[in-house]
Amino acid sequence: MTTYVLVPGAWHGAWTFEPLARELRSLGHHAYPLSLTGLGSRRHLLTPSVNLDTHIADVVNLLEDEAVTDAVLVGHSYGGMVITGAADRVPERVKGLVYVDAMVPEDGQSTWSLVSDNEREWYLDGTGENGYTSAPLPFFDPRATPHPLASLLQAVRLEGDLARFAEKSYVYATKWPTPSPFTELYERLSGSPQWRTHAVESGHNVMREAPDQLLKVLLSHG
């Protein structure tokens, strides 16, 4: 039995991982899909102060409150920033990491620094009247909610590196309608003996478009 903590990408809540979580539970595992502070069912907690550290604390607090010591942290897209920071804070509680078409930051990097100029424009175009959120894109699921801009701007601060974690997987989606922003990262990790890499025939929303393939990857960490 393994404990999976499932962290969605920007603008999304726990609902994006809930079908996969049900599959994991049916196989006898623990699964915690998260809505990060200010998002999804916790959107009422959105304030200008919600940042990347807040979201890292969401994961760390769950691991500590549930006394988890064997977690597989799973992060989609922006969620890669969050699971990297959480694993660095409490490495003794983390067994493995799975990045699902996600960012894999190094110390001092932010979502803002890792994306293209076009994506930065998307973030800022949707700030709206309050000035501290980024609006979901029009084609997103209707449940998507505004994302705290501070979390996209803040750099992650890491005391160690990912070499401490023996089990690391990267899931790369091959069917983006535009060139994938993760191609260079995937190719670099594919050349590392420290990583298991998986190319799946899916767009960026791997949880919806290739759930069976993603489930197999997660179970390989069980």
mmCIF file of C-alpha atoms in Angstrom:
data_model
loop_
_atom_site.group_PDB
_atom_site.id
_atom_site.type_symbol
_atom_site.label_atom_id
_atom_site.label_comp_id
_atom_site.label_asym_id
_atom_site.label_seq_id
_atom_site.Cartn_x
_atom_site.Cartn_y
_atom_site.Cartn_z
ATOM 1 C CA MET A 1 0.000 0.000 0.000
ATOM 2 C CA THR A 2 1.303 3.418 -1.031
ATOM 3 C CA THR A 3 0.166 6.946 -0.242
ATOM 4 C CA TYR A 4 -0.245 9.183 -3.284
ATOM 5 C CA VAL A 5 -0.599 12.952 -2.976
ATOM 6 C CA LEU A 6 -1.920 14.401 -6.224
ATOM 7 C CA VAL A 7 -1.255 18.087 -6.901
ATOM 8 C CA PRO A 8 -3.025 19.769 -9.830
ATOM 9 C CA GLY A 9 -1.678 22.431 -12.119
ATOM 10 C CA ALA A 10 -2.546 26.121 -12.114
ATOM 11 C CA TRP A 11 -6.243 27.103 -12.177
ATOM 12 C CA HIS A 12 -7.331 23.537 -11.338
ATOM 13 C CA GLY A 13 -8.595 21.813 -8.223
ATOM 14 C CA ALA A 14 -8.694 18.325 -6.747
ATOM 15 C CA TRP A 15 -11.412 17.370 -9.228
ATOM 16 C CA THR A 16 -8.819 16.974 -11.974
ATOM 17 C CA PHE A 17 -7.221 14.067 -10.104
ATOM 18 C CA GLU A 18 -10.277 12.593 -8.374
ATOM 19 C CA PRO A 19 -11.045 9.854 -10.980
ATOM 20 C CA LEU A 20 -7.451 8.659 -10.761
ATOM 21 C CA ALA A 21 -7.583 8.808 -6.977
ATOM 22 C CA ARG A 22 -10.655 6.555 -6.990
ATOM 23 C CA GLU A 23 -8.772 4.009 -9.096
ATOM 24 C CA LEU A 24 -5.833 4.051 -6.693
ATOM 25 C CA ARG A 25 -8.103 3.614 -3.684
ATOM 26 C CA SER A 26 -9.888 0.697 -5.336
ATOM 27 C CA LEU A 27 -6.500 -1.021 -5.536
ATOM 28 C CA GLY A 28 -5.905 -0.568 -1.810
ATOM 29 C CA HIS A 29 -3.768 2.587 -1.850
ATOM 30 C CA HIS A 30 -4.279 5.892 -0.095
ATOM 31 C CA ALA A 31 -4.826 8.829 -2.452
ATOM 32 C CA TYR A 32 -5.168 12.501 -1.598
ATOM 33 C CA PRO A 33 -6.060 14.782 -4.520
ATOM 34 C CA LEU A 34 -5.535 18.364 -3.370
ATOM 35 C CA SER A 35 -7.192 21.672 -3.999
ATOM 36 C CA LEU A 36 -4.424 24.133 -3.204
ATOM 37 C CA THR A 37 -5.219 27.256 -1.187
ATOM 38 C CA GLY A 38 -7.280 29.691 -3.230
ATOM 39 C CA LEU A 39 -8.232 27.170 -5.904
ATOM 40 C CA GLY A 40 -11.055 24.745 -6.588
ATOM 41 C CA SER A 41 -13.161 24.101 -3.492
ATOM 42 C CA ARG A 42 -10.790 26.379 -1.537
ATOM 43 C CA ARG A 43 -11.209 29.363 -3.840
ATOM 44 C CA HIS A 44 -12.805 31.341 -1.008
ATOM 45 C CA LEU A 45 -9.335 31.482 0.594
ATOM 46 C CA LEU A 46 -7.777 33.374 -2.295
ATOM 47 C CA THR A 47 -5.995 36.548 -1.161
ATOM 48 C CA PRO A 48 -3.043 38.590 -2.507
ATOM 49 C CA SER A 49 -0.719 36.814 -0.054
ATOM 50 C CA VAL A 50 -1.277 33.283 -1.405
ATOM 51 C CA ASN A 51 2.002 32.261 -3.043
ATOM 52 C CA LEU A 52 4.156 29.242 -3.845
ATOM 53 C CA ASP A 53 5.170 28.847 -0.198
ATOM 54 C CA THR A 54 1.477 28.645 0.709
ATOM 55 C CA HIS A 55 0.962 25.792 -1.732
ATOM 56 C CA ILE A 56 4.087 23.983 -0.576
ATOM 57 C CA ALA A 57 2.753 24.257 2.984
ATOM 58 C CA ASP A 58 -0.551 22.707 1.827
ATOM 59 C CA VAL A 59 1.332 19.531 0.903
ATOM 60 C CA VAL A 60 3.729 19.536 3.851
ATOM 61 C CA ASN A 61 0.882 20.027 6.336
ATOM 62 C CA LEU A 62 -1.071 17.134 4.838
ATOM 63 C CA LEU A 63 1.933 14.813 5.107
ATOM 64 C CA GLU A 64 2.513 15.825 8.708
ATOM 65 C CA ASP A 65 -1.141 15.745 9.774
ATOM 66 C CA GLU A 66 -1.676 12.293 8.256
ATOM 67 C CA ALA A 67 1.704 11.048 9.556
ATOM 68 C CA VAL A 68 2.683 9.961 6.048
ATOM 69 C CA THR A 69 6.224 8.626 5.663
ATOM 70 C CA ASP A 70 6.026 6.889 2.263
ATOM 71 C CA ALA A 71 4.412 9.497 0.017
ATOM 72 C CA VAL A 72 4.585 9.494 -3.750
ATOM 73 C CA LEU A 73 4.076 13.119 -4.679
ATOM 74 C CA VAL A 74 2.450 13.607 -8.074
ATOM 75 C CA GLY A 75 2.447 17.052 -9.678
ATOM 76 C CA HIS A 76 0.846 18.159 -12.927
ATOM 77 C CA SER A 77 2.262 21.214 -14.744
ATOM 78 C CA TYR A 78 2.606 23.983 -12.096
ATOM 79 C CA GLY A 79 2.185 21.210 -9.508
ATOM 80 C CA GLY A 80 5.778 20.232 -10.254
ATOM 81 C CA MET A 81 6.882 23.434 -8.533
ATOM 82 C CA VAL A 82 4.828 22.513 -5.476
ATOM 83 C CA ILE A 83 5.937 18.899 -5.073
ATOM 84 C CA THR A 84 9.592 19.864 -5.532
ATOM 85 C CA GLY A 85 9.353 22.384 -2.718
ATOM 86 C CA ALA A 86 7.408 20.023 -0.450
ATOM 87 C CA ALA A 87 9.844 17.158 -0.967
ATOM 88 C CA ASP A 88 12.709 19.488 -0.107
ATOM 89 C CA ARG A 89 11.009 20.553 3.139
ATOM 90 C CA VAL A 90 10.211 17.055 4.416
ATOM 91 C CA PRO A 91 12.324 14.528 2.470
ATOM 92 C CA GLU A 92 11.898 11.971 5.242
ATOM 93 C CA ARG A 93 8.193 11.737 4.364
ATOM 94 C CA VAL A 94 8.651 11.273 0.605
ATOM 95 C CA LYS A 95 9.244 7.981 -1.155
ATOM 96 C CA GLY A 96 9.029 9.114 -4.769
ATOM 97 C CA LEU A 97 8.120 11.872 -7.194
ATOM 98 C CA VAL A 98 6.081 11.788 -10.392
ATOM 99 C CA TYR A 99 6.052 14.850 -12.642
ATOM 100 C CA VAL A 100 3.148 14.820 -15.092
ATOM 101 C CA ASP A 101 4.016 17.108 -18.009
ATOM 102 C CA ALA A 102 5.314 19.372 -15.287
ATOM 103 C CA MET A 103 8.015 21.803 -14.311
ATOM 104 C CA VAL A 104 11.057 20.434 -12.481
ATOM 105 C CA PRO A 105 12.607 23.546 -10.945
ATOM 106 C CA GLU A 106 16.036 24.126 -9.508
ATOM 107 C CA ASP A 107 16.744 26.445 -6.601
ATOM 108 C CA GLY A 108 15.838 30.032 -7.449
ATOM 109 C CA GLN A 109 13.600 29.238 -10.405
ATOM 110 C CA SER A 110 9.943 30.204 -10.649
ATOM 111 C CA THR A 111 7.080 29.333 -12.939
ATOM 112 C CA TRP A 112 7.515 32.796 -14.435
ATOM 113 C CA SER A 113 11.202 32.173 -15.191
ATOM 114 C CA LEU A 114 10.534 28.764 -16.730
ATOM 115 C CA VAL A 115 7.774 29.665 -19.187
ATOM 116 C CA SER A 116 7.815 31.480 -22.509
ATOM 117 C CA ASP A 117 6.993 35.121 -23.152
ATOM 118 C CA ASN A 118 3.641 34.035 -24.588
ATOM 119 C CA GLU A 119 2.685 32.280 -21.369
ATOM 120 C CA ARG A 120 3.729 35.298 -19.321
ATOM 121 C CA GLU A 121 1.358 37.372 -21.419
ATOM 122 C CA TRP A 122 -1.448 34.883 -20.662
ATOM 123 C CA TYR A 123 -0.776 35.209 -16.948
ATOM 124 C CA LEU A 124 -0.931 39.000 -17.022
ATOM 125 C CA ASP A 125 -3.776 39.401 -19.531
ATOM 126 C CA GLY A 126 -6.151 37.752 -17.078
ATOM 127 C CA THR A 127 -5.288 39.678 -13.920
ATOM 128 C CA GLY A 128 -8.692 41.352 -13.909
ATOM 129 C CA GLU A 129 -9.831 44.041 -11.533
ATOM 130 C CA ASN A 130 -8.126 42.717 -8.420
ATOM 131 C CA GLY A 131 -4.663 42.611 -10.003
ATOM 132 C CA TYR A 132 -3.482 39.555 -8.046
ATOM 133 C CA THR A 133 -4.990 36.622 -9.958
ATOM 134 C CA SER A 134 -4.539 35.072 -13.374
ATOM 135 C CA ALA A 135 -7.753 34.036 -15.101
ATOM 136 C CA PRO A 136 -8.216 30.543 -16.551
ATOM 137 C CA LEU A 137 -8.044 30.338 -20.317
ATOM 138 C CA PRO A 138 -11.393 30.139 -22.166
ATOM 139 C CA PHE A 139 -10.982 26.515 -23.202
ATOM 140 C CA PHE A 140 -10.314 25.234 -19.668
ATOM 141 C CA ASP A 141 -12.810 23.105 -17.769
ATOM 142 C CA PRO A 142 -15.691 25.265 -16.431
ATOM 143 C CA ARG A 143 -14.582 24.357 -12.894
ATOM 144 C CA ALA A 144 -11.224 26.104 -13.327
ATOM 145 C CA THR A 145 -10.792 29.144 -11.078
ATOM 146 C CA PRO A 146 -8.499 32.199 -11.027
ATOM 147 C CA HIS A 147 -4.964 31.380 -9.912
ATOM 148 C CA PRO A 148 -2.935 33.440 -7.415
ATOM 149 C CA LEU A 149 -0.389 35.361 -9.463
ATOM 150 C CA ALA A 150 2.122 35.490 -6.597
ATOM 151 C CA SER A 151 2.527 31.707 -6.749
ATOM 152 C CA LEU A 152 3.567 31.938 -10.398
ATOM 153 C CA LEU A 153 6.071 34.711 -9.696
ATOM 154 C CA GLN A 154 7.716 33.412 -6.524
ATOM 155 C CA ALA A 155 10.983 31.494 -6.856
ATOM 156 C CA VAL A 156 11.317 28.162 -5.099
ATOM 157 C CA ARG A 157 14.031 27.904 -2.456
ATOM 158 C CA LEU A 158 15.618 24.475 -2.110
ATOM 159 C CA GLU A 159 18.172 23.260 0.401
ATOM 160 C CA GLY A 160 18.994 20.026 -1.429
ATOM 161 C CA ASP A 161 18.465 18.474 -4.837
ATOM 162 C CA LEU A 162 16.324 15.698 -6.252
ATOM 163 C CA ALA A 163 19.187 13.196 -6.232
ATOM 164 C CA ARG A 164 18.070 12.368 -2.670
ATOM 165 C CA PHE A 165 14.990 10.628 -4.042
ATOM 166 C CA ALA A 166 15.653 7.284 -5.697
ATOM 167 C CA GLU A 167 12.247 7.020 -7.367
ATOM 168 C CA LYS A 168 11.577 9.772 -9.881
ATOM 169 C CA SER A 169 9.402 9.594 -12.990
ATOM 170 C CA TYR A 170 8.628 12.108 -15.688
ATOM 171 C CA VAL A 171 5.495 11.705 -17.844
ATOM 172 C CA TYR A 172 5.733 13.607 -21.123
ATOM 173 C CA ALA A 173 2.659 14.354 -23.238
ATOM 174 C CA THR A 174 3.398 13.988 -26.955
ATOM 175 C CA LYS A 175 0.240 15.495 -28.486
ATOM 176 C CA TRP A 176 0.274 19.164 -27.693
ATOM 177 C CA PRO A 177 -1.502 21.153 -30.447
ATOM 178 C CA THR A 178 1.529 23.478 -30.349
ATOM 179 C CA PRO A 179 5.168 22.534 -29.644
ATOM 180 C CA SER A 180 5.396 21.260 -26.078
ATOM 181 C CA PRO A 181 7.250 23.544 -23.667
ATOM 182 C CA PHE A 182 8.506 20.437 -21.881
ATOM 183 C CA THR A 183 10.363 18.776 -24.776
ATOM 184 C CA GLU A 184 13.825 19.984 -23.813
ATOM 185 C CA LEU A 185 13.289 18.971 -20.178
ATOM 186 C CA TYR A 186 11.999 15.532 -21.148
ATOM 187 C CA GLU A 187 14.947 14.907 -23.455
ATOM 188 C CA ARG A 188 17.410 15.958 -20.754
ATOM 189 C CA LEU A 189 15.824 13.736 -18.116
ATOM 190 C CA SER A 190 15.632 10.822 -20.565
ATOM 191 C CA GLY A 191 19.422 10.851 -20.652
ATOM 192 C CA SER A 192 19.737 10.633 -16.876
ATOM 193 C CA PRO A 193 20.016 7.246 -15.115
ATOM 194 C CA GLN A 194 18.313 8.823 -12.096
ATOM 195 C CA TRP A 195 15.000 9.219 -13.925
ATOM 196 C CA ARG A 196 12.352 6.993 -15.441
ATOM 197 C CA THR A 197 10.724 8.780 -18.371
ATOM 198 C CA HIS A 198 7.465 7.943 -20.104
ATOM 199 C CA ALA A 199 6.113 9.437 -23.334
ATOM 200 C CA VAL A 200 2.328 9.131 -23.551
ATOM 201 C CA GLU A 201 -0.001 9.894 -26.459
ATOM 202 C CA SER A 202 -1.914 12.699 -24.835
ATOM 203 C CA GLY A 203 -2.360 16.414 -24.718
ATOM 204 C CA HIS A 204 -1.310 18.341 -21.624
ATOM 205 C CA ASN A 205 -4.282 17.097 -19.592
ATOM 206 C CA VAL A 206 -2.823 13.614 -19.156
ATOM 207 C CA MET A 207 -5.174 12.729 -16.300
ATOM 208 C CA ARG A 208 -8.182 13.036 -18.610
ATOM 209 C CA GLU A 209 -6.688 11.897 -21.921
ATOM 210 C CA ALA A 210 -4.424 9.015 -20.861
ATOM 211 C CA PRO A 211 -5.612 7.924 -17.395
ATOM 212 C CA ASP A 212 -4.750 4.245 -17.851
ATOM 213 C CA GLN A 213 -1.184 4.993 -18.881
ATOM 214 C CA LEU A 214 -0.747 7.420 -16.011
ATOM 215 C CA LEU A 215 -2.153 4.886 -13.557
ATOM 216 C CA LYS A 216 0.471 2.346 -14.661
ATOM 217 C CA VAL A 217 3.227 4.863 -14.049
ATOM 218 C CA LEU A 218 1.939 5.642 -10.574
ATOM 219 C CA LEU A 219 1.584 1.967 -9.677
ATOM 220 C CA SER A 220 5.203 1.402 -10.661
ATOM 221 C CA HIS A 221 6.054 3.482 -7.595
ATOM 222 C CA GLY A 222 3.848 1.386 -5.342
#
